[in-house]
Short mmCIF file of C-alpha atoms and ligand atoms in Angstrom, two decimals:
data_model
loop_
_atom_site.label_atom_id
_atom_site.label_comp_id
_atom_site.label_asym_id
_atom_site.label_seq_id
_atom_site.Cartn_x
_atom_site.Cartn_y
_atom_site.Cartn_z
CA UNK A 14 26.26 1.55 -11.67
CA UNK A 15 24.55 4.94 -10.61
CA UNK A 16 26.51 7.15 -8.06
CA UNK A 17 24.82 7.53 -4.62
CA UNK A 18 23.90 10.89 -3.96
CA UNK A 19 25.08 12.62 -0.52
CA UNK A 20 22.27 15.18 -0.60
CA UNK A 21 19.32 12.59 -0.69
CA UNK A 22 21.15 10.86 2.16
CA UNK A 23 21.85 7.46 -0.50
CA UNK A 24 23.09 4.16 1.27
CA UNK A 25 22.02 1.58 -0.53
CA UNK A 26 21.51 -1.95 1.82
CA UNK A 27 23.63 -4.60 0.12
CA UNK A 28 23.75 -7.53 2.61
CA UNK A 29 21.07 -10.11 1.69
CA UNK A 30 21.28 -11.60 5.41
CA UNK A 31 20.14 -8.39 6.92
CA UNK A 32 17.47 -7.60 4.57
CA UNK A 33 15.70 -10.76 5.10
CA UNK A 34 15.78 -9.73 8.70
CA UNK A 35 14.19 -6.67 8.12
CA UNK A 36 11.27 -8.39 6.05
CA UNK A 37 11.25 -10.99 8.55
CA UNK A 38 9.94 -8.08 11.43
CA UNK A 39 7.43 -6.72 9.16
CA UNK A 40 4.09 -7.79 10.76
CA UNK A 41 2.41 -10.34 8.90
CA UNK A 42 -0.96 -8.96 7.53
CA UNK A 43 -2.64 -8.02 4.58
CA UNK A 44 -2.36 -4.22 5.51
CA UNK A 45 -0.67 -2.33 2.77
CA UNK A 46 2.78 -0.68 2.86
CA UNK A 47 4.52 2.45 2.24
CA UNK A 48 8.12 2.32 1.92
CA UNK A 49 9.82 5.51 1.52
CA UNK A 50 13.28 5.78 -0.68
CA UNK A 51 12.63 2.51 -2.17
CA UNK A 52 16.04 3.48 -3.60
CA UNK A 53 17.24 0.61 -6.30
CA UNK A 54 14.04 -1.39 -4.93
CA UNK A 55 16.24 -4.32 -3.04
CA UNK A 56 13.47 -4.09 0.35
CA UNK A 57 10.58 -3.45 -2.43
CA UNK A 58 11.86 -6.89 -4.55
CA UNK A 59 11.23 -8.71 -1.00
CA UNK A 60 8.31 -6.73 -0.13
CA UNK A 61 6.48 -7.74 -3.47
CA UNK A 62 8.06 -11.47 -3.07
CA UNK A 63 5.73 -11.62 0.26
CA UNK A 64 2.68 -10.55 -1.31
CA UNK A 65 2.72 -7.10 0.40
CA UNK A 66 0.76 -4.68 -1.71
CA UNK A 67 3.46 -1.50 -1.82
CA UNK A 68 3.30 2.41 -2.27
CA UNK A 69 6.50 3.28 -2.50
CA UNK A 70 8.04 7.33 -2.48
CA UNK A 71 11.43 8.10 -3.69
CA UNK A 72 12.51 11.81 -4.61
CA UNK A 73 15.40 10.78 -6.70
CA UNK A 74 14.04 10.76 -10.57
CA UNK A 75 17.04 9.18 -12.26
CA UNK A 76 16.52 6.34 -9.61
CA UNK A 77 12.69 6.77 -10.21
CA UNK A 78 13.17 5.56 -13.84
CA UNK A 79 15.11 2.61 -13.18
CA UNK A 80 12.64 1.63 -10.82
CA UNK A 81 9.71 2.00 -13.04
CA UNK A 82 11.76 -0.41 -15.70
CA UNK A 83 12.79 -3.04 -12.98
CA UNK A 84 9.19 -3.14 -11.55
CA UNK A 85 7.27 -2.19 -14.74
CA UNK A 86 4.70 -5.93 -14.44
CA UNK A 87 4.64 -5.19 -10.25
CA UNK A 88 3.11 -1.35 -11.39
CA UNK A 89 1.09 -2.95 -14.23
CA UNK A 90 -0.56 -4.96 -12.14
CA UNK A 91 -1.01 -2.68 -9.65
CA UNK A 92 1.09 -4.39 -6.68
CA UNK A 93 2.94 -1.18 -6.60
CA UNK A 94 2.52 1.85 -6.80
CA UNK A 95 5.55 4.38 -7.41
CA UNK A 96 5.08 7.66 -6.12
CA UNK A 97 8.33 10.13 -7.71
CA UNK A 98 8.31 12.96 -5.28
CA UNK A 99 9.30 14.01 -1.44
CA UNK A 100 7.62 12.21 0.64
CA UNK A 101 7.35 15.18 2.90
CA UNK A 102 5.25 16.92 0.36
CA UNK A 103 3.50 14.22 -0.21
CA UNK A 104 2.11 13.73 3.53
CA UNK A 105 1.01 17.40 3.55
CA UNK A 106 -2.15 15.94 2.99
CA UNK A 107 -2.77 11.90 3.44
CA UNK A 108 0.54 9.77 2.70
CA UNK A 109 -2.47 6.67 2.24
CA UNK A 110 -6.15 6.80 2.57
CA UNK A 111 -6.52 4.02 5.03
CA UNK A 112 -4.48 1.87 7.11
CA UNK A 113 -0.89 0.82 6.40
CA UNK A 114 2.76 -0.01 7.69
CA UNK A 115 5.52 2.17 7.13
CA UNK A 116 8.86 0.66 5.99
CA UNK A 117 12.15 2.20 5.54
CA UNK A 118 15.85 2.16 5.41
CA UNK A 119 15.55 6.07 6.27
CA UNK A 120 17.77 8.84 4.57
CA UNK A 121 19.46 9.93 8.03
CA UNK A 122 18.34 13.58 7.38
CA UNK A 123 15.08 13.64 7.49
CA UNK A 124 15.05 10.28 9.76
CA UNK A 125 13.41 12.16 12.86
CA UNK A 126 10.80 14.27 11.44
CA UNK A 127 9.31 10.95 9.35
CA UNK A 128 9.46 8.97 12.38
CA UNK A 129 7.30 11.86 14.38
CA UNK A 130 5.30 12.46 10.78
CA UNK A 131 4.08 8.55 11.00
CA UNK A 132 3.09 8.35 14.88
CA UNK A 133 0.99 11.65 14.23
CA UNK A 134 -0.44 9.81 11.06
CA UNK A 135 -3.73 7.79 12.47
CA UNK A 136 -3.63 5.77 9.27
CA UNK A 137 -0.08 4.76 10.24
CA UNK A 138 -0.32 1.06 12.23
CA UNK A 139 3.52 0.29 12.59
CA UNK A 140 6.95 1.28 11.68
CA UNK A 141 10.09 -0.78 10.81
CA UNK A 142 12.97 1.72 10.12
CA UNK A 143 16.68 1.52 9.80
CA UNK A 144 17.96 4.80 11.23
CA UNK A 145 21.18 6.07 12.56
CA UNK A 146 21.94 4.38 16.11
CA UNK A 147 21.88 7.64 18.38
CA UNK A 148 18.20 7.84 17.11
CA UNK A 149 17.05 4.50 17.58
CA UNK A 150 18.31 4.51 21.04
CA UNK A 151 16.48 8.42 22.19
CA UNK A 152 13.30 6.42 20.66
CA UNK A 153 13.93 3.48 22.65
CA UNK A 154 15.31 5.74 25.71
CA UNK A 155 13.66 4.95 29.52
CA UNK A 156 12.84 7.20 32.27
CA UNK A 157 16.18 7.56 34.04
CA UNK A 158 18.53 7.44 31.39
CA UNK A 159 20.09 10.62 30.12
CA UNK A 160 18.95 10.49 27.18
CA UNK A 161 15.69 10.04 27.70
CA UNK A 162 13.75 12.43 25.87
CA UNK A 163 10.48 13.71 24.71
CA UNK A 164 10.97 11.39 21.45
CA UNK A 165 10.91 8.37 24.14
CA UNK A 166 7.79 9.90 26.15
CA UNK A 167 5.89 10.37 22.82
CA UNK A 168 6.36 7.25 20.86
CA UNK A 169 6.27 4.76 24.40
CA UNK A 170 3.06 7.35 25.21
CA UNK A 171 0.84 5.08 21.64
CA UNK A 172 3.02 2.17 20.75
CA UNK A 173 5.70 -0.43 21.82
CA UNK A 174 8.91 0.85 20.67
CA UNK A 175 11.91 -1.61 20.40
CA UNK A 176 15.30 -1.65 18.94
CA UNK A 177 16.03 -4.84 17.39
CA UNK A 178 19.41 -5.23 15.92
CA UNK A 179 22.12 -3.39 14.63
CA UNK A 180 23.24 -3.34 11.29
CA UNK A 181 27.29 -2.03 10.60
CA UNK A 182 28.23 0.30 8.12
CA UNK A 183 30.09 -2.37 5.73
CA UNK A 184 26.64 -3.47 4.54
CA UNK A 185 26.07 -0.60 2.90
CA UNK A 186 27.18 0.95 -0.73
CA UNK A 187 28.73 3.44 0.06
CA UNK A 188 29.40 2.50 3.57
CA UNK A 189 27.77 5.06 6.11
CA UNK A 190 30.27 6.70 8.99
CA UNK A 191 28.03 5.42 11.50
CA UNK A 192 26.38 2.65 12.87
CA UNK A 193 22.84 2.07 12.28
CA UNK A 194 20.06 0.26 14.00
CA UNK A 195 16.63 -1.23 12.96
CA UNK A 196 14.13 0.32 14.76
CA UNK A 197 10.57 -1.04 15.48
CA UNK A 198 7.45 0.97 16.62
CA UNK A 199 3.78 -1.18 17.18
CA UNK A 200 0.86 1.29 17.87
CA UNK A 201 -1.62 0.10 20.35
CA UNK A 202 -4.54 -0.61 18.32
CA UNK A 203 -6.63 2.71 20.13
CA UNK A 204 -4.22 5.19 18.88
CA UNK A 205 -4.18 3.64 14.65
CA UNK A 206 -8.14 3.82 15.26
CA UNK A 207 -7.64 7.96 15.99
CA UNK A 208 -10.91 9.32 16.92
CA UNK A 209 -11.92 5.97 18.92
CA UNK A 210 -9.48 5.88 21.02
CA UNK A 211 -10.53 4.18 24.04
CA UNK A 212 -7.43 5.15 26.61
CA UNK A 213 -9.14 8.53 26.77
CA UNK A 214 -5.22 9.98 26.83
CA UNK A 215 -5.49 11.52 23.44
CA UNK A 216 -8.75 11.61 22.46
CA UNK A 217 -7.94 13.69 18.98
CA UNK A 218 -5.38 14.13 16.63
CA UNK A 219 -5.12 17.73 18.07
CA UNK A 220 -4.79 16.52 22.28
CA UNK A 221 -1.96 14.66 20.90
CA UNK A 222 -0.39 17.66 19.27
CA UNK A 223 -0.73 19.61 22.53
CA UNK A 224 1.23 16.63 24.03
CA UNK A 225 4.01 17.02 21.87
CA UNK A 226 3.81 20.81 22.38
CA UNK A 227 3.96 20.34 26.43
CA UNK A 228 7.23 17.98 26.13
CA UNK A 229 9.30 20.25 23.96
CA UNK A 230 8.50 22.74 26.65
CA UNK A 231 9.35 20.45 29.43
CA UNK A 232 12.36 19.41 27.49
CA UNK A 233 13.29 22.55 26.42
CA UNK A 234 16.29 23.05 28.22
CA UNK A 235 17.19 19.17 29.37
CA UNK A 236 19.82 19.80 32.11
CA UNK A 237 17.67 22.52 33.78
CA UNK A 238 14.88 21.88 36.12
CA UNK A 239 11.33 20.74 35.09
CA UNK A 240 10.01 23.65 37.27
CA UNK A 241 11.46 25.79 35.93
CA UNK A 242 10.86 24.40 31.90
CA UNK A 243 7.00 24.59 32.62
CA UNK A 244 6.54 27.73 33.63
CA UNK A 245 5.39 29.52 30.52
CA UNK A 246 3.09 26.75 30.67
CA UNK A 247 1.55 26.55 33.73
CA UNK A 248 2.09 28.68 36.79
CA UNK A 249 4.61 27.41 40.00
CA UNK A 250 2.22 27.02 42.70
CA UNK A 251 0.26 24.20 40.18
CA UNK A 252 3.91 22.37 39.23
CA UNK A 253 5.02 22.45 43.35
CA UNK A 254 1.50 20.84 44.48
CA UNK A 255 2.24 18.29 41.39
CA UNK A 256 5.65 17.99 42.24
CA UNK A 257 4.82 17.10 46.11
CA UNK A 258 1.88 15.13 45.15
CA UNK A 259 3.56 12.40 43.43
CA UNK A 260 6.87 12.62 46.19
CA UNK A 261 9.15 14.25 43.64
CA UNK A 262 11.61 16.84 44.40
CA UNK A 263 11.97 20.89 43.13
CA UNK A 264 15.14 20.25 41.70
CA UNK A 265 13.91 16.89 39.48
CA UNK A 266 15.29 17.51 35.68
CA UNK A 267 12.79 16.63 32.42
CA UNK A 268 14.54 12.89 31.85
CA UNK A 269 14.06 11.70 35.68
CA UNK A 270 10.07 12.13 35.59
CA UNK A 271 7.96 8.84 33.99
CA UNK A 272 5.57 8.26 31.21
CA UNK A 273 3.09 8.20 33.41
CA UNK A 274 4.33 11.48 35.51
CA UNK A 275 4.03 13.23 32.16
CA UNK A 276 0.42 11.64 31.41
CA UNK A 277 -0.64 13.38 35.00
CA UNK A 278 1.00 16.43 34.45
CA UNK A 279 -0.04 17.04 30.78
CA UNK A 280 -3.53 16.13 31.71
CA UNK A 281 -3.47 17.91 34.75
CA UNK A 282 -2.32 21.23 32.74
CA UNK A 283 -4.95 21.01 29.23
CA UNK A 284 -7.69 20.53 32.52
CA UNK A 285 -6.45 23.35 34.17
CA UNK A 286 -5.74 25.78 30.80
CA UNK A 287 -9.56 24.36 29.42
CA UNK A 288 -11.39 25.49 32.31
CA UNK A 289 -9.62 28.92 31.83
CA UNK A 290 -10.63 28.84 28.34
CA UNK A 291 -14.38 27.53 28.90
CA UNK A 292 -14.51 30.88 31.19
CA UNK A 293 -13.43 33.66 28.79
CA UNK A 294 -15.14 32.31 25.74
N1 LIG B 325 15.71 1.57 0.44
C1 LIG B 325 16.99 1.63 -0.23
C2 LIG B 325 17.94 0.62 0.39
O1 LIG B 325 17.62 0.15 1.49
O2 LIG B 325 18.95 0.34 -0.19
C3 LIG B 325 17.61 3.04 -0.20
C4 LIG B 325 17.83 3.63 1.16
S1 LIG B 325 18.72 5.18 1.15
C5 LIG B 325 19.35 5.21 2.80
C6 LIG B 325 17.46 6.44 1.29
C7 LIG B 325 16.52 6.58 0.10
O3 LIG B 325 15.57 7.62 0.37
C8 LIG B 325 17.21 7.01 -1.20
O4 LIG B 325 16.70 6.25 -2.25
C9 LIG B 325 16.85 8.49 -1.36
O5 LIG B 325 16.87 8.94 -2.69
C10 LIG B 325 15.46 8.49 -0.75
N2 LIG B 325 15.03 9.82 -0.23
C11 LIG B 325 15.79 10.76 0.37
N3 LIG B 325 15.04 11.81 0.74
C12 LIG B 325 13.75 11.52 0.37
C13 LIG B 325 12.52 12.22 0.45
N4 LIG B 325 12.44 13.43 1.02
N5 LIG B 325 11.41 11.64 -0.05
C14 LIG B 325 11.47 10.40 -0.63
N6 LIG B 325 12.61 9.69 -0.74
C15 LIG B 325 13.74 10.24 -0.25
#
């Protein structure tokens, strides 16, 4: 039996009941897969089973061999494809050249930065991912709550974002400390088409990266005022007329705005900051 490592975040899923669940939530296309830390291959096994075709990316190379023995007829054959590196490095450049639904159980360190990697990736139509409870929930998070969070605004901004059950740490080897949850994320079809996109929000790859820039500066410091988190961005007089515009007050903090409140705001801002730059160029 091989020794989980600590440093590559190893849990391996042992309960058969919850696995089928998982599989049971993929969406049921032909689109390819990527599953990153296919680990001992228990998820790939059921993947292949339903005819999925896989790419799979584990950085572990002693588990890498075993893998390519247990699924040496599924590589063969070209139903998978085993990819032994970090899947970080990897997605530098393209994790797949077209379309495709990511699967994981997630090692918990890196759980945050894939999830943001994949609804960046335009390729990227769905994700199904175990992760650590805490993060499922700031994913899942709605205006109001207190931990509602840029995570929430960005994910609920392209795709339907749900939490679907929870899985304890007893079906696990080794058993994690903490709870986990299976997390679900469906893009709407205009964001996984990238340069289409018809909502006219983020019409390139790079208007949603200035998104994401304007909510970690909204959220940079959560407990203080939104006012006063935008300024480098924009100056006061614009935020106030925004502010008393849509009937909110001075003193309203990052997680008490909504989606939408962020959509005007943003848009209202990159309008604002273009015009600027349209002049001095
Ligand atoms: N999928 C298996 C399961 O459900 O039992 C294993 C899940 S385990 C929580 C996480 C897996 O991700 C491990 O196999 C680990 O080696 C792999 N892993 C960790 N960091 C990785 C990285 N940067 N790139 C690719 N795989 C990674």
């Amino acid at each position: 039996m091989i020794k989980a490592k600590k440093r590559y975040g190893q849990n391996f899923l042992k309960d058969e009941s919850v696995k089928s669940k998982i599989i049971q939530a993929m969406p049921n296309d032909a689109m390819p897969v990527a599953e990153i830390g296919p680990g001992l291959g228990d998820l790939t096994q059921k993947l292949l089973e339903r005819k999925k075709r896989v790419s799979a990316f584990e950085i572990d190379l002693e588990l890498c061999d075993i893998l390519k023995r247990n699924f040496s007829e599924a590589i063969a054959s070209g139903e998978l494809t085993l990819v032994c590196r970090d899947v970080l490095e990897q997605w530098q450049d393209l994790l797949l050249p077209g379309k495709y639904h990511l699967i994981a159980n997630l090692p918990y360190y890196i759980a945050t930065t894939i999830i943001l990697k994949a609804l960046e990736d335009t390729n990227c139509a769905s994700i199904l991912v175990m992760v650590q409870k805490e993060v499922a929930l700031k994913f899942a998070s709605s205006s109001g709550d207190r931990n509602f969070s840029s995570l929430a605004i960005l994910a609920n901004s392209i795709a339907k974002v749900e939490v679907l059950f929870d899985v304890e740490p007893d079906a696990f080897e080794p058993p994690p400390k903490v709870t986990s949850s299976i997390l679900r994320i469906q893009k709407r079809t205009a964001f996984v088409k990238g340069k289409e996109n018809e909502s006219g929000l983020f019409d390139s790859p790079e208007s949603f990266e200035a998104f994401q820039r304007f909510l970690r500066q909204a959220f940079s410091a959560p407990r203080k005022t939104l006012l006063k988190n935008l300024q480098p961005l924009a100056p006061k007089e614009t935020l106030v007329a925004f502010l008393q515009a849509q009937d909110l007050p001075q003193s309203v903090r990052p997680h008490q705005l909504s989606i939408e409140h962020y959509h005007l705001l943003f848009n209202k801002i990159e309008y604002r900051n273009r015009k600027i730059n349209n002049k001095e160029s």
